[in-house]
Amino acid sequence: MSSSYVTHLESAIDGTRFEPGHLYTTHKDRPLWVRYDLPAIAKSVDRDTISRRSGDIWRWRELLPVREESSIVSLGERTTPLLKSPRLGKALGLPNLWVKDDSQLPTGSFKSRGQAVAISMANELGVRRVAIPTAGNAGGAMAAYAARAGMEAYVFMPSDTPRINQFEATMAGAKVFLVDGLITDCGKIVRAGKEAMNWFDLSTLREPYRIEGKKTMGLELAEQFGWKLPSVILYPTGGGTGLIGMWKAFQELKELGWLDSADLPRMVSVQSNGCAPIVRAYENGSRFAEPFSPAATIASGIRVPAAIGDFMIIDAVHESHGTAVAVDETRIIDWMKLGMSSEGISICPESATCIGAAIKLLEQGWLTPDDRIVIYNCGAAQKYVDVTTLNLPRITSSDFKDWDFIASC
Ligand SMILES: *Cc1c(COP(=O)(O)O)cnc(C)c1O
């Protein structure tokens, strides 16, 4: 491969077009879409050819922006399991339930999908130094891919970001800074340092290619469902790249003629009531969200008080006839345990909110037992050891005999 099907980039706010092949961030402080020559792609490849290729995100290369194979920076982003979840489904009263499980991706979250493509593009366009504000996992992933590409990395995270994110980014060689504040404060620092530090800003949606990586979530779902998409996707929303990316994937697949059913999923944006700017905007009938304050949730990946792609998330929710729901912050650990103990899947607290949302939407009659529902699991539970305290019983090893105690625990 030594070409791409990208025709241009396009401002999501006013449609202004930009030539491909250059470094871009935003236009009018809002994101850019990457556009492809879809008729040409449809002529050069079909869905079965893609299905026969080895199982990683790069088999979708015609629908990705990288021109040169040699630019690709990869840690092995394998196609992730789509797990039918009958026990969890039974517990919820939703028999047709699947979990799309991204917990096994490099760095333990789906941020690797976005960063693999973003760092590959940065590599292709000559970037040697990158910076990111992060709620945690994006910084860990960026640090890993930057290391793989031999780039210098700077990561700015709130001081109460899970320790594992501090650890993984540091071990991957990034310069990591703890900021007293939220991800939005970290973002201000990255933007302020742009000239003096000459780094490329890989913030969520301030860089056009992370969405393209996240698009593979939707492409995989289509393929794994036999090109007939489920009726509902529940997605824990922070900056929104995953939801926006999946919706973009479905539009492109539809235009390519690769879907066997015209019905697209209703997209549900799920947030914790501890940080729900998108849900509040949706409920107010607004396309843009006011910053949410105070923003507090143990689901650190969705602790995003303001998102520059707010209107893209809300547009996708409307276009898909979806909805946006906030769930009770205090129940997140319970839902995490319900999901994990029902199915053994390593469910992150962010995606545990989707279990709460499923319960709520079924009660409201918005979901029905006939719906074919996907809960998107964005990361591994193991990354969140410090979000809760366990009071596990302690016993001594030698001559232990108190089986009544064991049975009662
Ligand atoms: C980043 C992240 C999210 C939110 O993803 P967005 O695409 O920013 O909305 C959800 N869960 C986890 C585990 C994350 O790391």
Tab-separated table of C-alpha atoms and ligand atoms in Angstrom:
chain	number	residue	atom	x	y	z
A	1	MET	CA	0.000	0.000	0.000
A	2	SER	CA	1.244	3.446	-0.836
A	3	SER	CA	-1.879	5.523	-1.110
A	4	SER	CA	-4.976	6.231	0.845
A	5	TYR	CA	-8.568	6.812	-0.159
A	6	VAL	CA	-8.786	10.019	1.863
A	7	THR	CA	-10.175	12.786	-0.359
A	8	HIS	CA	-10.141	15.614	2.182
A	9	LEU	CA	-10.760	16.657	5.744
A	10	GLU	CA	-13.925	18.521	6.534
A	11	SER	CA	-14.837	20.825	9.397
A	12	ALA	CA	-17.590	19.254	11.472
A	13	ILE	CA	-18.931	22.688	12.370
A	14	ASP	CA	-19.089	24.444	8.991
A	15	GLY	CA	-18.007	22.002	6.283
A	16	THR	CA	-14.793	23.854	5.311
A	17	ARG	CA	-12.557	21.502	3.321
A	18	PHE	CA	-8.860	20.838	3.878
A	19	GLU	CA	-6.348	19.025	1.674
A	20	PRO	CA	-5.114	15.685	3.061
A	21	GLY	CA	-1.437	15.056	3.789
A	22	HIS	CA	-0.868	17.839	6.309
A	23	LEU	CA	-0.975	18.068	10.080
A	24	TYR	CA	-4.273	19.426	11.280
A	25	THR	CA	-5.879	20.034	14.612
A	26	THR	CA	-9.203	21.887	14.693
A	27	HIS	CA	-11.110	24.493	12.675
A	28	LYS	CA	-12.858	27.198	14.708
A	29	ASP	CA	-11.860	25.179	17.750
A	30	ARG	CA	-14.064	22.285	16.578
A	31	PRO	CA	-13.129	18.845	15.156
A	32	LEU	CA	-12.461	17.761	11.578
A	33	TRP	CA	-13.928	14.722	9.818
A	34	VAL	CA	-11.772	12.583	7.540
A	35	ARG	CA	-13.584	11.873	4.241
A	36	TYR	CA	-12.907	9.003	1.828
A	37	ASP	CA	-13.621	8.173	-1.794
A	38	LEU	CA	-16.121	5.463	-0.848
A	39	PRO	CA	-17.149	4.539	-4.420
A	40	ALA	CA	-13.472	3.884	-5.228
A	41	ILE	CA	-13.110	1.760	-2.085
A	42	ALA	CA	-16.217	-0.228	-3.058
A	43	LYS	CA	-14.608	-0.922	-6.441
A	44	SER	CA	-11.254	-2.016	-5.068
A	45	VAL	CA	-12.228	-4.240	-2.134
A	46	ASP	CA	-15.233	-6.101	-0.773
A	47	ARG	CA	-16.223	-7.041	2.750
A	48	ASP	CA	-15.305	-10.702	2.314
A	49	THR	CA	-11.766	-9.823	1.265
A	50	ILE	CA	-11.404	-7.785	4.434
A	51	SER	CA	-12.819	-10.629	6.538
A	52	ARG	CA	-10.194	-12.995	5.135
A	53	ARG	CA	-7.298	-10.753	6.170
A	54	SER	CA	-5.458	-11.278	9.469
A	55	GLY	CA	-7.520	-10.149	12.402
A	56	ASP	CA	-6.396	-6.701	13.460
A	57	ILE	CA	-7.572	-3.124	12.908
A	58	TRP	CA	-5.234	-2.701	9.919
A	59	ARG	CA	-7.247	-5.115	7.793
A	60	TRP	CA	-9.663	-2.193	7.393
A	61	ARG	CA	-6.836	-0.195	5.804
A	62	GLU	CA	-8.885	1.115	2.866
A	63	LEU	CA	-11.113	2.825	5.452
A	64	LEU	CA	-8.162	4.207	7.419
A	65	PRO	CA	-6.086	7.309	6.601
A	66	VAL	CA	-2.512	5.908	6.668
A	67	ARG	CA	-0.814	6.090	3.246
A	68	GLU	CA	2.370	4.069	3.751
A	69	GLU	CA	2.429	0.670	5.399
A	70	SER	CA	5.832	1.628	6.832
A	71	SER	CA	4.190	4.452	8.825
A	72	ILE	CA	2.066	2.043	10.849
A	73	VAL	CA	2.841	1.930	14.563
A	74	SER	CA	1.182	-1.141	16.022
A	75	LEU	CA	1.197	-3.174	19.211
A	76	GLY	CA	-1.123	-5.814	17.731
A	77	GLU	CA	-4.636	-4.377	17.928
A	78	ARG	CA	-6.518	-7.651	17.494
A	79	THR	CA	-10.208	-7.910	16.652
A	80	THR	CA	-11.868	-8.087	20.062
A	81	PRO	CA	-14.462	-10.649	21.178
A	82	LEU	CA	-18.181	-10.051	20.807
A	83	LEU	CA	-19.486	-12.052	23.757
A	84	LYS	CA	-23.092	-13.178	23.929
A	85	SER	CA	-23.997	-12.581	27.578
A	86	PRO	CA	-27.003	-14.726	28.512
A	87	ARG	CA	-26.475	-14.708	32.282
A	88	LEU	CA	-26.170	-10.951	32.495
A	89	GLY	CA	-29.032	-10.701	30.005
A	90	LYS	CA	-31.179	-12.888	32.214
A	91	ALA	CA	-30.364	-10.817	35.306
A	92	LEU	CA	-31.403	-7.673	33.416
A	93	GLY	CA	-34.441	-9.119	31.613
A	94	LEU	CA	-32.770	-8.543	28.248
A	95	PRO	CA	-32.169	-11.937	26.647
A	96	ASN	CA	-30.459	-10.621	23.508
A	97	LEU	CA	-27.442	-9.016	25.084
A	98	TRP	CA	-23.818	-8.919	23.949
A	99	VAL	CA	-20.701	-7.344	25.390
A	100	LYS	CA	-18.126	-6.120	22.898
A	101	ASP	CA	-15.018	-6.622	24.958
A	102	ASP	CA	-12.105	-4.267	24.357
A	103	SER	CA	-10.493	-5.041	27.714
A	104	GLN	CA	-7.797	-7.168	26.065
A	105	LEU	CA	-6.437	-4.548	23.694
A	106	PRO	CA	-2.882	-3.195	24.148
A	107	THR	CA	-2.659	-1.053	27.324
A	108	GLY	CA	-5.951	-2.567	28.523
A	109	SER	CA	-8.389	-0.189	26.911
A	110	PHE	CA	-9.867	0.742	23.560
A	111	LYS	CA	-7.775	3.905	23.596
A	112	SER	CA	-5.222	1.819	21.697
A	113	ARG	CA	-7.536	1.815	18.654
A	114	GLY	CA	-7.448	5.597	18.489
A	115	GLN	CA	-3.822	6.059	19.442
A	116	ALA	CA	-2.561	3.407	17.011
A	117	VAL	CA	-4.042	5.364	14.116
A	118	ALA	CA	-3.256	8.834	15.520
A	119	ILE	CA	0.401	7.994	16.241
A	120	SER	CA	0.753	6.241	12.868
A	121	MET	CA	-0.493	9.400	11.143
A	122	ALA	CA	1.711	11.637	13.296
A	123	ASN	CA	4.613	9.368	12.358
A	124	GLU	CA	3.752	9.615	8.665
A	125	LEU	CA	3.538	13.402	8.885
A	126	GLY	CA	6.909	13.759	10.616
A	127	VAL	CA	5.914	14.451	14.225
A	128	ARG	CA	8.612	13.609	16.790
A	129	ARG	CA	7.098	15.038	19.980
A	130	VAL	CA	3.543	14.555	21.222
A	131	ALA	CA	1.517	15.760	24.198
A	132	ILE	CA	-1.868	14.875	25.633
A	133	PRO	CA	-4.250	15.856	28.395
A	134	THR	CA	-5.844	12.687	29.704
A	135	ALA	CA	-8.354	11.255	32.120
A	136	GLY	CA	-6.004	8.250	32.252
A	137	ASN	CA	-6.215	5.590	29.575
A	138	ALA	CA	-5.559	7.839	26.578
A	139	GLY	CA	-2.313	8.982	28.196
A	140	GLY	CA	-1.259	5.403	28.900
A	141	ALA	CA	-2.010	4.384	25.334
A	142	MET	CA	-0.362	7.427	23.799
A	143	ALA	CA	2.780	6.884	25.856
A	144	ALA	CA	2.988	3.262	24.701
A	145	TYR	CA	2.502	4.044	21.005
A	146	ALA	CA	4.877	7.011	21.206
A	147	ALA	CA	7.500	4.699	22.705
A	148	ARG	CA	6.893	2.210	19.911
A	149	ALA	CA	7.364	5.011	17.370
A	150	GLY	CA	10.438	6.452	19.126
A	151	MET	CA	8.645	9.724	19.817
A	152	GLU	CA	8.983	11.939	22.849
A	153	ALA	CA	5.759	12.040	24.904
A	154	TYR	CA	4.317	14.454	27.477
A	155	VAL	CA	1.263	13.427	29.474
A	156	PHE	CA	-0.827	15.719	31.691
A	157	MET	CA	-3.383	14.087	33.979
A	158	PRO	CA	-5.510	15.119	36.966
A	159	SER	CA	-3.638	14.384	40.207
A	160	ASP	CA	-6.296	11.846	41.243
A	161	THR	CA	-6.058	9.796	38.033
A	162	PRO	CA	-5.894	6.028	38.759
A	163	ARG	CA	-2.350	5.103	39.795
A	164	ILE	CA	-2.044	2.513	37.089
A	165	ASN	CA	-2.400	5.215	34.430
A	166	GLN	CA	0.343	7.247	36.115
A	167	PHE	CA	2.463	4.113	36.249
A	168	GLU	CA	1.959	2.841	32.702
A	169	ALA	CA	2.645	6.228	31.105
A	170	THR	CA	5.768	6.734	33.224
A	171	MET	CA	7.094	3.238	32.487
A	172	ALA	CA	6.511	3.826	28.788
A	173	GLY	CA	8.949	6.712	29.033
A	174	ALA	CA	6.542	9.638	28.870
A	175	LYS	CA	7.143	12.721	30.971
A	176	VAL	CA	4.091	12.599	33.217
A	177	PHE	CA	2.689	15.565	35.129
A	178	LEU	CA	-0.059	15.518	37.748
A	179	VAL	CA	-2.304	18.551	37.499
A	180	ASP	CA	-4.491	19.893	40.289
A	181	GLY	CA	-7.693	20.073	38.301
A	182	LEU	CA	-9.639	18.232	35.636
A	183	ILE	CA	-8.816	17.018	32.128
A	184	THR	CA	-9.998	20.392	30.793
A	185	ASP	CA	-7.280	22.106	32.880
A	186	CYS	CA	-4.709	19.649	31.517
A	187	GLY	CA	-5.894	20.541	28.011
A	188	LYS	CA	-5.246	24.230	28.615
A	189	ILE	CA	-1.648	23.446	29.593
A	190	VAL	CA	-1.065	21.370	26.441
A	191	ARG	CA	-2.464	24.132	24.225
A	192	ALA	CA	-0.526	26.854	26.068
A	193	GLY	CA	2.748	24.955	25.594
A	194	LYS	CA	2.315	24.331	21.895
A	195	GLU	CA	4.716	27.019	20.619
A	196	ALA	CA	7.314	26.856	23.366
A	197	MET	CA	7.441	23.054	23.388
A	198	ASN	CA	6.725	22.388	19.722
A	199	TRP	CA	4.654	19.319	20.510
A	200	PHE	CA	1.744	17.925	18.550
A	201	ASP	CA	-1.494	17.950	20.533
A	202	LEU	CA	-3.173	14.536	20.575
A	203	SER	CA	-6.174	15.643	22.666
A	204	THR	CA	-9.474	13.915	22.047
A	205	LEU	CA	-10.964	15.282	18.810
A	206	ARG	CA	-8.376	18.057	18.486
A	207	GLU	CA	-6.597	15.641	16.196
A	208	PRO	CA	-8.628	14.145	13.344
A	209	TYR	CA	-7.366	10.551	13.248
A	210	ARG	CA	-8.263	9.107	16.648
A	211	ILE	CA	-11.896	8.912	15.456
A	212	GLU	CA	-10.729	6.873	12.475
A	213	GLY	CA	-9.129	4.361	14.830
A	214	LYS	CA	-12.281	4.237	16.956
A	215	LYS	CA	-14.283	3.653	13.785
A	216	THR	CA	-12.932	0.095	13.778
A	217	MET	CA	-15.243	-0.556	16.779
A	218	GLY	CA	-18.218	-0.135	14.482
A	219	LEU	CA	-16.609	-1.977	11.576
A	220	GLU	CA	-15.902	-5.002	13.783
A	221	LEU	CA	-19.426	-4.985	15.193
A	222	ALA	CA	-20.911	-5.006	11.683
A	223	GLU	CA	-18.744	-7.913	10.623
A	224	GLN	CA	-19.292	-9.881	13.844
A	225	PHE	CA	-23.073	-9.471	13.573
A	226	GLY	CA	-22.994	-10.828	10.021
A	227	TRP	CA	-23.501	-7.329	8.501
A	228	LYS	CA	-26.873	-6.880	10.257
A	229	LEU	CA	-26.287	-4.470	13.097
A	230	PRO	CA	-27.826	-4.802	16.575
A	231	SER	CA	-30.767	-2.571	17.472
A	232	VAL	CA	-29.128	-0.695	20.353
A	233	ILE	CA	-25.576	0.179	21.418
A	234	LEU	CA	-24.931	1.450	24.950
A	235	TYR	CA	-21.768	3.507	25.160
A	236	PRO	CA	-20.157	5.212	28.189
A	237	THR	CA	-19.411	8.703	26.973
A	238	GLY	CA	-16.502	10.928	27.874
A	239	GLY	CA	-15.078	12.844	24.919
A	240	GLY	CA	-17.336	10.748	22.705
A	241	THR	CA	-14.859	9.480	20.089
A	242	GLY	CA	-16.133	5.918	20.335
A	243	LEU	CA	-19.770	6.811	19.801
A	244	ILE	CA	-18.939	9.256	17.019
A	245	GLY	CA	-16.539	6.753	15.466
A	246	MET	CA	-19.049	3.888	15.468
A	247	TRP	CA	-21.737	6.079	13.945
A	248	LYS	CA	-19.298	7.222	11.235
A	249	ALA	CA	-18.403	3.582	10.557
A	250	PHE	CA	-22.063	2.674	10.057
A	251	GLN	CA	-22.592	5.561	7.618
A	252	GLU	CA	-19.553	4.552	5.594
A	253	LEU	CA	-20.555	0.871	5.552
A	254	LYS	CA	-24.035	1.849	4.408
A	255	GLU	CA	-22.622	3.954	1.593
A	256	LEU	CA	-20.307	1.116	0.607
A	257	GLY	CA	-23.354	-1.151	0.377
A	258	TRP	CA	-21.823	-3.614	2.835
A	259	LEU	CA	-24.746	-3.768	5.265
A	260	ASP	CA	-27.469	-6.364	4.701
A	261	SER	CA	-30.067	-4.422	6.638
A	262	ALA	CA	-30.841	-0.717	6.420
A	263	ASP	CA	-31.618	-0.583	10.148
A	264	LEU	CA	-28.851	1.087	12.084
A	265	PRO	CA	-28.493	0.818	15.868
A	266	ARG	CA	-29.987	3.401	18.200
A	267	MET	CA	-26.955	4.951	19.885
A	268	VAL	CA	-27.228	5.520	23.622
A	269	SER	CA	-24.837	7.938	25.290
A	270	VAL	CA	-24.457	6.883	28.925
A	271	GLN	CA	-22.899	9.022	31.668
A	272	SER	CA	-22.705	8.999	35.449
A	273	ASN	CA	-24.862	11.579	37.194
A	274	GLY	CA	-21.558	12.730	38.727
A	275	CYS	CA	-20.494	14.060	35.319
A	276	ALA	CA	-23.273	14.258	32.731
A	277	PRO	CA	-22.795	17.276	30.445
A	278	ILE	CA	-23.975	15.452	27.323
A	279	VAL	CA	-27.078	14.032	28.976
A	280	ARG	CA	-27.986	17.442	30.365
A	281	ALA	CA	-27.578	19.091	26.956
A	282	TYR	CA	-29.627	16.341	25.302
A	283	GLU	CA	-32.403	16.721	27.869
A	284	ASN	CA	-32.402	20.492	27.350
A	285	GLY	CA	-32.741	19.998	23.613
A	286	SER	CA	-29.365	21.641	23.033
A	287	ARG	CA	-26.725	20.636	20.490
A	288	PHE	CA	-23.891	22.015	22.626
A	289	ALA	CA	-23.107	21.165	26.249
A	290	GLU	CA	-22.304	23.514	29.113
A	291	PRO	CA	-19.274	22.485	31.211
A	292	PHE	CA	-20.400	20.210	34.057
A	293	SER	CA	-19.315	21.192	37.546
A	294	PRO	CA	-18.349	19.684	39.860
A	295	ALA	CA	-17.352	16.655	37.765
A	296	ALA	CA	-16.875	13.644	39.983
A	297	THR	CA	-17.022	9.954	39.081
A	298	ILE	CA	-14.912	6.895	39.832
A	299	ALA	CA	-15.318	6.043	36.150
A	300	SER	CA	-12.332	8.224	35.316
A	301	GLY	CA	-12.547	7.679	31.545
A	302	ILE	CA	-15.888	9.496	31.461
A	303	ARG	CA	-14.908	12.255	33.867
A	304	VAL	CA	-14.927	14.772	31.034
A	305	PRO	CA	-16.778	17.966	32.005
A	306	ALA	CA	-16.633	19.518	28.520
A	307	ALA	CA	-16.196	17.842	25.125
A	308	ILE	CA	-15.420	19.726	21.903
A	309	GLY	CA	-17.275	17.028	19.989
A	310	ASP	CA	-20.456	17.536	22.059
A	311	PHE	CA	-22.541	18.376	18.974
A	312	MET	CA	-21.180	15.367	17.085
A	313	ILE	CA	-22.254	13.050	19.920
A	314	ILE	CA	-25.681	14.657	20.208
A	315	ASP	CA	-26.184	14.644	16.422
A	316	ALA	CA	-25.384	10.910	16.310
A	317	VAL	CA	-27.822	10.242	19.156
A	318	HIS	CA	-30.580	12.134	17.290
A	319	GLU	CA	-29.827	10.736	13.838
A	320	SER	CA	-29.891	7.201	15.230
A	321	HIS	CA	-33.102	7.771	17.236
A	322	GLY	CA	-31.079	6.984	20.335
A	323	THR	CA	-31.055	8.676	23.691
A	324	ALA	CA	-28.766	9.911	26.460
A	325	VAL	CA	-29.071	8.741	30.066
A	326	ALA	CA	-27.336	9.479	33.324
A	327	VAL	CA	-27.136	6.786	35.987
A	328	ASP	CA	-26.476	6.773	39.711
A	329	GLU	CA	-22.765	7.198	40.481
A	330	THR	CA	-23.090	5.337	43.781
A	331	ARG	CA	-24.179	2.121	42.012
A	332	ILE	CA	-21.244	1.787	39.596
A	333	ILE	CA	-19.284	-0.759	41.638
A	334	ASP	CA	-22.464	-2.869	42.113
A	335	TRP	CA	-23.081	-2.948	38.352
A	336	MET	CA	-19.438	-3.725	37.688
A	337	LYS	CA	-19.717	-6.687	40.031
A	338	LEU	CA	-23.023	-7.777	38.505
A	339	GLY	CA	-21.482	-7.798	35.034
A	340	MET	CA	-18.259	-9.478	36.035
A	341	SER	CA	-19.810	-12.086	38.313
A	342	SER	CA	-22.474	-12.944	35.715
A	343	GLU	CA	-20.137	-13.369	32.792
A	344	GLY	CA	-16.502	-13.250	33.925
A	345	ILE	CA	-15.847	-10.361	31.559
A	346	SER	CA	-13.450	-7.716	32.854
A	347	ILE	CA	-15.833	-4.764	32.869
A	348	CYS	CA	-14.496	-1.268	33.504
A	349	PRO	CA	-16.471	1.133	35.718
A	350	GLU	CA	-17.224	3.319	32.684
A	351	SER	CA	-19.024	0.467	30.949
A	352	ALA	CA	-20.678	-0.625	34.189
A	353	THR	CA	-22.748	2.554	33.806
A	354	CYS	CA	-24.241	0.942	30.696
A	355	ILE	CA	-25.602	-1.903	32.828
A	356	GLY	CA	-27.338	0.728	34.975
A	357	ALA	CA	-28.605	2.415	31.828
A	358	ALA	CA	-29.989	-0.877	30.480
A	359	ILE	CA	-31.944	-1.394	33.707
A	360	LYS	CA	-33.291	2.159	33.606
A	361	LEU	CA	-34.234	2.098	29.917
A	362	LEU	CA	-36.003	-1.240	30.273
A	363	GLU	CA	-38.024	0.142	33.188
A	364	GLN	CA	-38.957	3.134	31.047
A	365	GLY	CA	-40.024	0.870	28.194
A	366	TRP	CA	-37.422	2.448	25.904
A	367	LEU	CA	-35.747	-0.951	25.665
A	368	THR	CA	-37.738	-4.138	25.200
A	369	PRO	CA	-36.708	-7.783	25.659
A	370	ASP	CA	-36.732	-8.128	21.852
A	371	ASP	CA	-33.978	-5.559	21.404
A	372	ARG	CA	-30.580	-6.855	20.336
A	373	ILE	CA	-28.319	-4.877	22.634
A	374	VAL	CA	-24.581	-4.304	22.790
A	375	ILE	CA	-22.847	-2.958	25.854
A	376	TYR	CA	-19.494	-1.613	24.796
A	377	ASN	CA	-16.781	-2.604	27.282
A	378	CYS	CA	-14.049	-0.023	26.801
A	379	GLY	CA	-11.383	-1.231	29.178
A	380	ALA	CA	-10.155	-3.733	31.732
A	381	ALA	CA	-11.439	-3.739	35.304
A	382	GLN	CA	-7.892	-4.448	36.533
A	383	LYS	CA	-6.892	-0.875	35.721
A	384	TYR	CA	-9.147	0.407	38.511
A	385	VAL	CA	-7.800	-1.310	41.622
A	386	ASP	CA	-7.792	1.969	43.512
A	387	VAL	CA	-11.435	2.978	42.929
A	388	THR	CA	-12.839	0.921	45.770
A	389	THR	CA	-11.754	-0.606	49.048
A	390	LEU	CA	-12.405	-4.278	49.572
A	391	ASN	CA	-12.910	-5.561	53.088
A	392	LEU	CA	-11.905	-9.142	52.508
A	393	PRO	CA	-11.890	-11.553	55.440
A	394	ARG	CA	-8.404	-12.390	56.747
A	395	ILE	CA	-7.593	-15.833	58.061
A	396	THR	CA	-4.447	-17.466	59.386
A	397	SER	CA	-2.909	-20.308	57.462
A	398	SER	CA	-1.877	-22.986	59.910
A	399	ASP	CA	-4.490	-25.278	61.487
A	400	PHE	CA	-7.413	-23.272	60.090
A	401	LYS	CA	-10.655	-25.164	60.665
A	402	ASP	CA	-13.463	-22.639	60.911
A	403	TRP	CA	-15.511	-23.850	57.929
A	404	ASP	CA	-18.678	-22.319	59.371
A	405	PHE	CA	-16.969	-18.950	59.031
A	406	ILE	CA	-15.979	-19.675	55.415
A	407	ALA	CA	-19.484	-20.820	54.577
A	408	SER	CA	-20.991	-17.708	56.104
A	409	CYS	CA	-18.835	-15.231	54.134
B	1	LIG	C1	-11.828	7.091	27.321
B	1	LIG	C2	-12.688	6.088	27.927
B	1	LIG	C3	-14.088	6.160	27.812
B	1	LIG	C4	-14.789	7.275	27.089
B	1	LIG	O1	-14.457	7.269	25.736
B	1	LIG	P1	-14.755	8.521	24.801
B	1	LIG	O2	-14.576	7.997	23.442
B	1	LIG	O3	-13.785	9.569	25.181
B	1	LIG	O4	-16.153	8.949	25.073
B	1	LIG	C5	-14.838	5.142	28.366
B	1	LIG	N1	-14.257	4.122	29.013
B	1	LIG	C6	-12.917	4.019	29.155
B	1	LIG	C7	-12.354	2.844	29.883
B	1	LIG	C8	-12.082	4.998	28.605
B	1	LIG	O5	-10.763	4.875	28.734
